[in-house]
Tab-separated table of C-alpha atoms in Angstrom:
chain	number	residue	atom	x	y	z
B	1	MET	CA	-0.188	0.211	0.060
B	2	LEU	CA	1.132	3.360	-1.425
B	3	SER	CA	1.289	5.504	2.595
B	4	ARG	CA	0.534	9.110	2.642
B	5	ARG	CA	4.576	9.559	3.292
B	6	ARG	CA	5.796	7.965	0.207
B	7	PHE	CA	2.910	9.806	-1.875
B	8	LEU	CA	4.873	12.393	-1.265
B	9	GLN	CA	8.151	11.674	-1.372
B	10	ALA	CA	7.426	10.181	-5.613
B	11	SER	CA	5.435	13.494	-5.978
B	12	THR	CA	8.214	15.867	-4.634
B	13	VAL	CA	10.840	13.347	-6.858
B	14	ALA	CA	8.773	13.953	-10.050
B	15	ALA	CA	8.032	17.779	-8.627
B	16	THR	CA	11.584	17.441	-8.609
B	17	ALA	CA	12.306	15.379	-12.786
B	18	THR	CA	14.187	18.814	-14.538
B	19	LEU	CA	17.337	18.469	-12.266
B	20	ALA	CA	18.207	15.762	-13.826
B	21	SER	CA	21.371	15.009	-12.076
B	22	PRO	CA	21.235	13.063	-9.557
B	23	SER	CA	20.627	14.301	-5.733
B	24	PHE	CA	23.438	13.767	-2.555
B	25	ALA	CA	21.283	11.193	-1.044
B	26	GLN	CA	21.616	9.528	-3.835
B	27	LYS	CA	24.559	9.748	-5.077
B	28	GLN	CA	25.808	8.577	-1.012
B	29	THR	CA	23.989	5.517	-1.018
B	30	THR	CA	25.094	3.505	-3.786
B	31	ASN	CA	26.314	1.690	-1.006
B	32	SER	CA	27.146	1.099	2.207
B	33	GLY	CA	30.627	2.183	1.733
B	34	GLN	CA	30.049	5.645	0.600
B	35	LEU	CA	27.329	5.537	4.088
B	36	PRO	CA	28.248	9.073	5.413
B	37	PRO	CA	28.996	7.334	8.565
B	38	PRO	CA	26.688	7.808	11.914
B	39	ILE	CA	24.774	5.645	8.885
B	40	ALA	CA	27.709	3.503	7.655
B	41	ASN	CA	27.914	2.561	11.849
B	42	LEU	CA	24.400	1.488	11.919
B	43	LYS	CA	23.879	-2.140	13.333
B	44	SER	CA	20.946	-4.332	12.283
B	45	MET	CA	18.406	-4.722	14.845
B	46	LYS	CA	16.583	-7.650	12.618
B	47	ASP	CA	17.241	-10.326	14.911
B	48	GLN	CA	14.986	-8.747	17.343
B	49	ALA	CA	11.870	-8.835	15.860
B	50	LYS	CA	10.440	-12.004	16.142
B	51	PRO	CA	7.318	-12.775	13.612
B	52	ILE	CA	3.932	-13.486	14.883
B	53	THR	CA	3.464	-17.240	14.837
B	54	ARG	CA	-0.026	-19.405	14.327
B	55	GLU	CA	-1.215	-19.678	17.339
B	56	GLU	CA	-1.732	-15.661	18.150
B	57	HIS	CA	-3.929	-15.515	15.466
B	58	GLN	CA	-5.329	-18.875	16.011
B	59	GLN	CA	-6.034	-16.718	19.601
B	60	ARG	CA	-7.021	-13.804	17.826
B	61	GLN	CA	-9.331	-15.579	15.566
B	62	GLU	CA	-11.100	-17.287	19.208
B	63	LYS	CA	-11.671	-14.418	20.054
B	64	ALA	CA	-12.681	-12.171	17.391
B	65	GLY	CA	-15.642	-15.610	17.476
B	66	GLN	CA	-16.302	-14.345	21.397
B	67	LEU	CA	-16.969	-10.274	19.520
B	68	MET	CA	-19.528	-11.885	17.024
B	69	GLU	CA	-21.238	-13.985	20.059
B	70	SER	CA	-21.577	-10.696	21.401
B	71	ASN	CA	-22.468	-8.049	18.581
B	72	GLY	CA	-25.253	-10.543	17.575
B	73	LEU	CA	-22.287	-10.948	14.455
B	74	ASP	CA	-22.988	-14.894	13.108
B	75	GLY	CA	-19.255	-14.165	11.190
B	76	ILE	CA	-17.069	-11.661	9.281
B	77	LEU	CA	-15.914	-11.584	5.389
B	78	LEU	CA	-12.794	-10.325	4.959
B	79	MET	CA	-10.333	-9.412	2.409
B	80	GLU	CA	-7.020	-8.163	1.194
B	81	GLY	CA	-5.319	-5.216	3.583
B	82	THR	CA	-4.832	-5.338	7.517
B	83	SER	CA	-7.383	-7.204	8.754
B	84	LEU	CA	-6.627	-10.234	7.087
B	85	ASP	CA	-3.304	-10.586	7.504
B	86	TYR	CA	-4.001	-9.731	11.668
B	87	PHE	CA	-6.110	-12.964	12.162
B	88	ALA	CA	-4.923	-15.294	9.582
B	89	GLY	CA	-1.034	-14.236	9.135
B	90	ILE	CA	-2.349	-14.238	5.238
B	91	ARG	CA	-0.550	-11.044	2.685
B	92	TRP	CA	-2.634	-11.027	-0.032
B	93	TRP	CA	-3.039	-8.481	-3.683
B	94	GLY	CA	-4.999	-8.796	-5.968
B	95	GLY	CA	-6.672	-6.664	-7.674
B	96	GLU	CA	-10.380	-6.320	-8.987
B	97	ARG	CA	-9.734	-10.893	-8.558
B	98	LEU	CA	-12.091	-12.364	-5.930
B	99	PHE	CA	-9.773	-13.497	-2.344
B	100	ALA	CA	-12.279	-13.711	0.548
B	101	MET	CA	-11.907	-15.337	4.423
B	102	VAL	CA	-15.505	-15.834	5.445
B	103	MET	CA	-14.512	-16.253	9.026
B	104	PRO	CA	-17.918	-17.960	11.775
B	105	ALA	CA	-18.427	-17.077	15.565
B	106	ARG	CA	-18.141	-21.078	15.537
B	107	GLY	CA	-16.356	-23.908	13.116
B	108	LYS	CA	-14.192	-23.879	11.265
B	109	SER	CA	-13.542	-20.379	8.796
B	110	PHE	CA	-13.484	-21.344	4.283
B	111	TYR	CA	-12.560	-18.695	1.437
B	112	VAL	CA	-13.142	-18.010	-2.365
B	113	CYS	CA	-9.679	-17.925	-4.098
B	114	PRO	CA	-9.438	-17.359	-8.639
B	115	ALA	CA	-8.321	-21.522	-8.826
B	116	PHE	CA	-5.669	-20.697	-10.538
B	117	GLU	CA	-3.869	-18.688	-6.894
B	118	GLU	CA	-4.913	-21.806	-5.051
B	119	GLY	CA	-1.265	-23.149	-4.436
B	120	ARG	CA	-0.350	-19.158	-3.189
B	121	ALA	CA	-3.505	-19.734	-1.540
B	122	ARG	CA	-2.944	-22.727	0.644
B	123	GLU	CA	0.402	-21.949	1.471
B	124	GLN	CA	-0.216	-19.170	3.249
B	125	ILE	CA	-3.508	-20.332	5.113
B	126	ALA	CA	-0.936	-22.975	5.902
B	127	LYS	CA	1.817	-20.119	7.846
B	128	GLY	CA	-0.525	-18.332	9.670
B	129	SER	CA	-3.413	-19.941	10.963
B	130	GLN	CA	-5.009	-23.549	9.520
B	131	GLN	CA	-3.679	-26.223	8.320
B	132	ASP	CA	-3.393	-28.127	5.297
B	133	ASP	CA	-7.180	-29.480	4.692
B	134	ALA	CA	-8.331	-25.424	4.778
B	135	ASP	CA	-10.990	-24.982	3.093
B	136	VAL	CA	-10.719	-23.141	-0.084
B	137	ARG	CA	-13.416	-22.503	-3.078
B	138	ILE	CA	-12.144	-21.964	-6.667
B	139	TRP	CA	-13.925	-20.598	-8.954
B	140	GLN	CA	-12.158	-20.073	-11.928
B	141	GLU	CA	-12.131	-16.883	-14.238
B	142	ASP	CA	-15.838	-17.592	-16.247
B	143	GLU	CA	-17.175	-17.929	-12.711
B	144	ASN	CA	-18.984	-16.131	-11.114
B	145	PRO	CA	-16.772	-15.544	-7.188
B	146	TYR	CA	-19.205	-14.854	-5.116
B	147	GLU	CA	-21.719	-18.131	-5.958
B	148	ARG	CA	-18.321	-19.688	-3.894
B	149	VAL	CA	-19.483	-17.674	-0.921
B	150	ALA	CA	-23.463	-17.639	-0.767
B	151	GLN	CA	-22.882	-21.727	-1.214
B	152	GLY	CA	-19.899	-21.703	1.224
B	153	LEU	CA	-22.707	-19.614	3.688
B	154	ARG	CA	-25.362	-21.966	2.681
B	155	ASP	CA	-23.018	-25.637	3.648
B	156	ARG	CA	-22.898	-23.900	7.689
B	157	GLY	CA	-25.797	-22.879	8.049
B	158	LEU	CA	-25.922	-19.030	7.916
B	159	ALA	CA	-27.731	-17.848	4.177
B	160	THR	CA	-30.073	-16.495	5.719
B	161	ALA	CA	-27.162	-14.733	9.266
B	162	LYS	CA	-25.771	-11.777	10.001
B	163	LEU	CA	-22.422	-11.186	8.079
B	164	GLY	CA	-19.806	-8.791	9.207
B	165	ILE	CA	-18.159	-6.857	6.459
B	166	GLU	CA	-14.913	-6.042	6.611
B	167	GLU	CA	-14.459	-1.592	6.559
B	168	SER	CA	-11.711	-1.186	4.014
B	169	ILE	CA	-14.002	-3.921	1.419
B	170	ARG	CA	-15.209	-2.772	-1.595
B	171	PHE	CA	-18.208	-1.819	-2.717
B	172	VAL	CA	-18.303	-3.757	-5.873
B	173	PHE	CA	-17.211	-7.487	-3.910
B	174	SER	CA	-19.927	-6.989	-0.573
B	175	ASP	CA	-22.874	-5.596	-3.544
B	176	GLY	CA	-21.758	-9.359	-5.666
B	177	ILE	CA	-21.795	-11.310	-2.204
B	178	ALA	CA	-25.381	-9.472	-1.797
B	179	LYS	CA	-27.212	-10.528	-4.608
B	180	ALA	CA	-25.820	-14.337	-4.967
B	181	ALA	CA	-26.560	-13.665	-1.099
B	182	PRO	CA	-29.998	-12.328	-0.999
B	183	GLN	CA	-31.337	-13.661	2.200
B	184	LEU	CA	-28.148	-12.557	3.858
B	185	LYS	CA	-27.882	-9.342	6.582
B	186	MET	CA	-24.605	-7.849	6.303
B	187	ILE	CA	-23.442	-4.935	8.581
B	188	SER	CA	-20.440	-3.903	10.303
B	189	ALA	CA	-17.423	-5.946	11.072
B	190	THR	CA	-15.404	-2.857	13.055
B	191	PRO	CA	-17.190	-4.095	17.228
B	192	VAL	CA	-14.893	-7.587	16.014
B	193	THR	CA	-12.137	-6.538	14.236
B	194	ALA	CA	-11.755	-2.963	16.275
B	195	GLY	CA	-13.173	-4.850	19.430
B	196	CYS	CA	-9.602	-6.938	18.186
B	197	ARG	CA	-6.968	-5.079	17.087
B	198	MET	CA	-7.040	-1.607	19.322
B	199	ILE	CA	-5.971	-4.494	22.729
B	200	LYS	CA	-2.055	-4.537	21.837
B	201	SER	CA	-0.519	-8.698	23.222
B	202	ASP	CA	2.788	-8.330	25.198
B	203	HIS	CA	4.404	-9.038	21.117
B	204	GLU	CA	2.754	-6.382	20.013
B	205	ILE	CA	4.274	-3.798	21.999
B	206	ALA	CA	7.151	-5.264	21.460
B	207	LEU	CA	7.605	-5.096	18.276
B	208	MET	CA	6.251	-1.423	18.114
B	209	ARG	CA	8.135	-0.969	20.611
B	210	LEU	CA	11.302	-2.256	18.534
B	211	ALA	CA	9.743	-0.562	16.250
B	212	ALA	CA	9.786	2.839	17.079
B	213	LYS	CA	13.763	2.844	18.453
B	214	VAL	CA	14.641	1.904	15.394
B	215	THR	CA	13.156	5.482	13.758
B	216	LEU	CA	14.540	7.421	16.684
B	217	ILE	CA	18.064	5.791	15.281
B	218	ALA	CA	17.295	6.554	11.742
B	219	TYR	CA	16.260	10.490	12.308
B	220	GLU	CA	19.343	10.531	15.055
B	221	ALA	CA	21.271	9.167	12.259
B	222	ALA	CA	20.293	11.382	9.391
B	223	TYR	CA	20.629	14.813	11.296
B	224	ARG	CA	24.264	14.129	11.994
B	225	SER	CA	24.633	13.397	8.426
B	226	LEU	CA	23.336	16.447	7.625
B	227	LYS	CA	24.799	19.253	5.770
B	228	GLU	CA	23.332	22.406	4.254
B	229	GLY	CA	22.357	23.058	0.740
B	230	MET	CA	20.863	19.782	0.806
B	231	THR	CA	17.091	19.534	-0.855
B	232	GLN	CA	14.341	17.563	1.478
B	233	ASP	CA	14.765	15.244	-0.853
B	234	ASP	CA	17.501	14.037	-0.114
B	235	PHE	CA	17.851	14.277	3.599
B	236	SER	CA	14.493	12.000	3.017
B	237	HIS	CA	17.572	9.781	1.486
B	238	LEU	CA	18.926	9.050	4.341
B	239	VAL	CA	15.947	8.490	6.456
B	240	GLN	CA	15.655	5.669	3.807
B	241	ALA	CA	18.956	4.548	4.333
B	242	ALA	CA	19.247	4.874	7.729
B	243	HIS	CA	16.682	2.670	8.238
B	244	THR	CA	17.345	-0.109	5.480
B	245	GLN	CA	21.325	-0.136	6.971
B	246	GLN	CA	18.895	-1.528	10.743
B	247	GLY	CA	17.720	-3.723	8.492
B	248	PHE	CA	13.903	-2.579	8.435
B	249	THR	CA	12.116	-0.856	4.884
B	250	GLY	CA	11.249	2.738	7.036
B	251	ASP	CA	10.781	6.128	5.703
B	252	ALA	CA	9.946	9.872	6.516
B	253	ASP	CA	8.201	13.229	4.204
B	254	VAL	CA	10.150	15.986	5.189
B	255	ASN	CA	9.357	19.787	4.847
B	256	VAL	CA	11.696	22.580	5.230
B	257	GLY	CA	10.798	26.123	5.917
B	258	GLU	CA	7.827	27.729	5.743
B	259	TYR	CA	6.704	24.442	4.374
B	260	SER	CA	7.347	23.093	8.177
B	261	ALA	CA	3.489	24.410	8.508
B	262	LEU	CA	1.546	22.283	6.634
B	263	PRO	CA	1.063	18.994	9.031
B	264	HIS	CA	1.383	16.910	6.514
B	265	GLY	CA	3.998	18.271	3.428
B	266	SER	CA	4.203	19.783	0.526
B	267	ILE	CA	5.921	18.678	-3.120
B	268	THR	CA	7.104	22.659	-3.448
B	269	PRO	CA	11.577	22.309	-3.911
B	270	GLN	CA	12.449	22.366	-0.304
B	271	VAL	CA	16.285	23.556	0.561
B	272	ILE	CA	17.820	22.736	4.368
B	273	ARG	CA	19.503	26.710	4.950
B	274	ASP	CA	21.049	27.094	8.398
B	275	GLY	CA	18.576	28.977	10.800
B	276	THR	CA	15.627	27.541	8.890
B	277	ILE	CA	13.294	25.487	10.203
B	278	LEU	CA	13.199	21.437	10.033
B	279	LEU	CA	10.086	19.112	9.968
B	280	MET	CA	10.180	15.237	9.505
B	281	ASP	CA	7.614	12.612	9.817
B	282	GLY	CA	7.143	9.179	9.235
B	283	GLY	CA	8.068	6.288	11.454
B	284	CYS	CA	8.792	1.856	9.549
B	285	LYS	CA	6.454	-1.605	10.141
B	286	VAL	CA	8.970	-4.341	12.299
B	287	GLU	CA	6.546	-7.490	11.372
B	288	GLY	CA	3.843	-5.396	10.533
B	289	TYR	CA	4.011	-3.849	13.073
B	290	THR	CA	3.854	0.600	12.864
B	291	SER	CA	6.413	3.531	14.126
B	292	ASP	CA	4.488	7.002	13.528
B	293	ILE	CA	7.952	10.031	15.224
B	294	SER	CA	8.343	13.315	14.411
B	295	ARG	CA	10.844	15.742	14.637
B	296	THR	CA	11.677	19.291	14.104
B	297	PHE	CA	14.599	20.831	14.581
B	298	VAL	CA	16.907	23.697	13.394
B	299	LEU	CA	19.938	23.692	11.834
B	300	GLY	CA	22.104	26.084	12.715
B	301	LYS	CA	20.153	29.202	15.838
B	302	ALA	CA	17.066	29.230	16.117
B	303	ASN	CA	15.372	31.976	17.112
B	304	ASP	CA	13.361	33.291	20.206
B	305	LYS	CA	9.312	32.612	18.770
B	306	MET	CA	11.735	29.150	17.052
B	307	LYS	CA	11.741	28.293	20.423
B	308	ARG	CA	9.072	29.971	21.978
B	309	VAL	CA	6.309	27.679	19.826
B	310	PHE	CA	9.102	24.506	20.678
B	311	ASP	CA	8.788	24.956	24.460
B	312	ILE	CA	4.675	24.540	24.160
B	313	VAL	CA	4.221	21.855	22.172
B	314	HIS	CA	6.643	20.235	23.724
B	315	GLN	CA	4.244	21.631	27.418
B	316	ALA	CA	1.413	19.459	25.334
B	317	GLN	CA	2.747	16.249	24.510
B	318	SER	CA	3.691	16.254	28.328
B	319	ALA	CA	-0.288	17.085	28.839
B	320	ALA	CA	-1.855	14.805	26.697
B	321	LEU	CA	1.304	12.344	28.205
B	322	ALA	CA	-0.253	12.716	31.564
B	323	THR	CA	-4.129	12.482	31.391
B	324	ALA	CA	-3.600	9.321	29.052
B	325	ARG	CA	-4.855	5.818	31.293
B	326	PRO	CA	-7.193	3.517	31.563
B	327	GLY	CA	-10.924	4.649	31.977
B	328	VAL	CA	-10.110	8.220	30.669
B	329	PRO	CA	-11.928	8.614	27.481
B	330	CYS	CA	-10.179	9.636	23.796
B	331	GLY	CA	-11.624	12.711	23.409
B	332	ASP	CA	-9.792	14.059	27.518
B	333	VAL	CA	-6.494	13.432	25.952
B	334	ASP	CA	-6.765	16.164	22.960
B	335	THR	CA	-8.911	18.589	25.973
B	336	ALA	CA	-5.495	18.791	27.625
B	337	ALA	CA	-3.204	19.499	25.051
B	338	ARG	CA	-4.810	21.627	22.550
B	339	LYS	CA	-5.538	23.503	26.339
B	340	VAL	CA	-1.813	23.854	26.362
B	341	ILE	CA	-1.638	26.248	23.535
B	342	THR	CA	-4.890	27.579	23.167
B	343	ASN	CA	-3.489	29.101	27.342
B	344	ALA	CA	-0.259	30.042	25.104
B	345	GLY	CA	-1.905	32.567	22.609
B	346	TYR	CA	-2.717	29.863	20.529
B	347	GLY	CA	-6.430	29.659	19.896
B	348	PRO	CA	-9.152	29.096	19.444
B	349	GLU	CA	-10.161	25.786	18.465
B	350	TYR	CA	-7.490	24.359	15.347
B	351	LYS	CA	-6.266	27.870	14.233
B	352	PHE	CA	-2.592	26.581	14.927
B	353	PHE	CA	-2.791	23.434	16.437
B	354	THR	CA	-5.176	22.323	13.511
B	355	HIS	CA	-4.983	18.054	13.623
B	356	ARG	CA	-6.367	15.652	16.321
B	357	VAL	CA	-3.489	15.480	19.321
B	358	GLY	CA	-3.468	11.177	18.081
B	359	HIS	CA	-4.034	8.612	17.390
B	360	GLY	CA	-4.503	4.372	17.800
B	361	MET	CA	-1.903	2.558	15.788
B	362	GLY	CA	-0.414	-0.708	15.563
B	363	MET	CA	-0.735	-2.924	12.166
B	364	ASP	CA	-1.647	0.824	10.192
B	365	VAL	CA	0.074	4.305	10.819
B	366	HIS	CA	-3.607	5.064	11.017
B	367	GLU	CA	-6.383	2.906	13.199
B	368	TRP	CA	-8.902	2.661	15.715
B	369	PRO	CA	-9.437	4.832	18.651
B	370	TYR	CA	-8.915	8.638	18.149
B	371	LEU	CA	-7.866	10.391	20.233
B	372	VAL	CA	-9.907	13.546	19.385
B	373	ARG	CA	-12.612	15.519	20.966
B	374	GLY	CA	-15.667	13.827	21.334
B	375	ASN	CA	-14.346	10.136	20.601
B	376	SER	CA	-16.075	9.120	24.512
B	377	THR	CA	-14.209	5.058	24.353
B	378	VAL	CA	-13.070	5.148	27.165
B	379	MET	CA	-8.780	4.221	27.128
B	380	ALA	CA	-7.315	0.028	28.067
B	381	PRO	CA	-3.829	-0.891	28.594
B	382	ASN	CA	-2.157	-2.167	25.669
B	383	MET	CA	-3.707	0.384	23.020
B	384	THR	CA	-1.784	2.540	21.353
B	385	PHE	CA	-1.453	5.709	20.426
B	386	SER	CA	0.472	8.376	19.102
B	387	ASP	CA	1.179	11.775	21.369
B	388	GLU	CA	1.779	14.386	18.632
B	389	PRO	CA	0.506	17.912	18.931
B	390	GLY	CA	1.853	20.896	16.273
B	391	ILE	CA	1.285	24.529	15.840
B	392	TYR	CA	1.490	25.158	12.862
B	393	ILE	CA	1.392	29.508	11.643
B	394	ARG	CA	1.436	29.874	8.197
B	395	GLY	CA	3.735	31.744	5.318
B	396	GLU	CA	6.967	31.286	8.643
B	397	PHE	CA	7.020	27.929	9.642
B	398	GLY	CA	5.221	24.943	12.168
B	399	VAL	CA	6.011	22.636	14.731
B	400	ARG	CA	5.681	19.165	15.769
B	401	VAL	CA	7.094	16.626	18.186
B	402	GLU	CA	5.976	12.357	18.033
B	403	ASP	CA	6.670	10.247	19.804
B	404	ASP	CA	4.167	7.170	20.608
B	405	MET	CA	1.917	6.636	23.861
B	406	HIS	CA	1.171	2.719	25.697
B	407	ILE	CA	-1.103	2.755	27.693
B	408	THR	CA	-0.505	0.626	30.880
B	409	GLU	CA	-2.008	-0.656	33.612
B	410	ASN	CA	-1.944	3.185	35.561
B	411	GLY	CA	-0.942	5.157	32.974
B	412	ALA	CA	0.918	6.169	30.203
B	413	GLU	CA	5.135	5.576	28.763
B	414	LEU	CA	5.836	6.536	25.969
B	415	PHE	CA	8.538	4.282	24.006
B	416	THR	CA	11.248	6.758	22.871
B	417	PRO	CA	12.189	10.192	24.935
B	418	GLN	CA	10.861	13.050	23.892
B	419	SER	CA	12.444	16.271	21.524
B	420	PRO	CA	14.292	18.356	24.447
B	421	SER	CA	14.994	21.571	22.109
B	422	LEU	CA	15.329	22.315	18.432
B	423	GLU	CA	19.028	22.679	18.353
B	424	ASN	CA	19.479	19.645	19.962
B	425	PRO	CA	16.312	16.998	19.231
B	426	PHE	CA	17.834	13.754	20.348
B	427	THR	CA	18.536	12.729	24.044
B	428	ALA	CA	22.803	13.177	25.226
């Protein structure tokens, strides 16, 4: 899947394509011997990442069954995407051809698969949560795949069942199933998918903690390799190379000066100069689990206004962290951070702090629940969020500090140390 970071980076490359010469970072990262020393000296941490096991996938399916029963669902339908990977360890791509997993509240799942993909499907099913005897119903290119879904439901006595549809499934697929099984009642599967995925296991927390560590190390290595005159794309390549050196795929969206006031950046070509703010926002994946970290800093000396804004944002991040704990509504965390920023003169409402303070995260960078005003969802231990307040002054600069936050039994913790200052963005 193309992330917004990669989309922005690709757009930036397209916008600067007329500058035919290779970028600084592209020249520097031809091979590891040419990497800047802070990046070249990084060591792989790949061996620290332990994959999710078959037993864990089975436990997730058992919990899903319990949530189906408590929410009045007879089964859920999963297709390519994060939830299919989460529950079954299947990482599928297939475009317009239907590949589906139907997971009943009770009993074994069945799969509907293009005939020519059966080998790939059985391989992944066996590796994930099932053995080689999985119920895989194939369809040929000139056949209707939705009839296979309908027949599978009939075979399990679910022709008139309540079937939960995972939220990312395209209409063309759900519509096809509805026409093939007109007595079926299709409703949202989110109470099950979100109900499972919102609460992380110790293993998931460990993977996310490692992802955050990898990204922060990559950021610092890139920062210590930065030279005046680089473009934002040059610096982004350094961040990418630093992740790769540690054994993972990661990146960052980088914006400089006035463009840092656009929270998700600009495709305008930018050059890093002494005394200008740089905001980077990115992360990596470790065995499918994400990090999402932002750092804002100045190459050289920051002016007094920049320092004051950074201090306010830092205080807002701390206020959100202090508020987050089990039993607290998600919306209260946003309120705590927004109050700090508004009281400091950067209000009202969303005028300068233009987005929510955070979002749930896990296998997706953005997932349930969201730290936004009005969200009454109560926090629970082992939920994970971003904590990312910001102040954006259009035409001047923006400041955001973002770390990933874990709800503990008694409060909350950040996976990574808070950024100390604009001129020293990383702890010693």
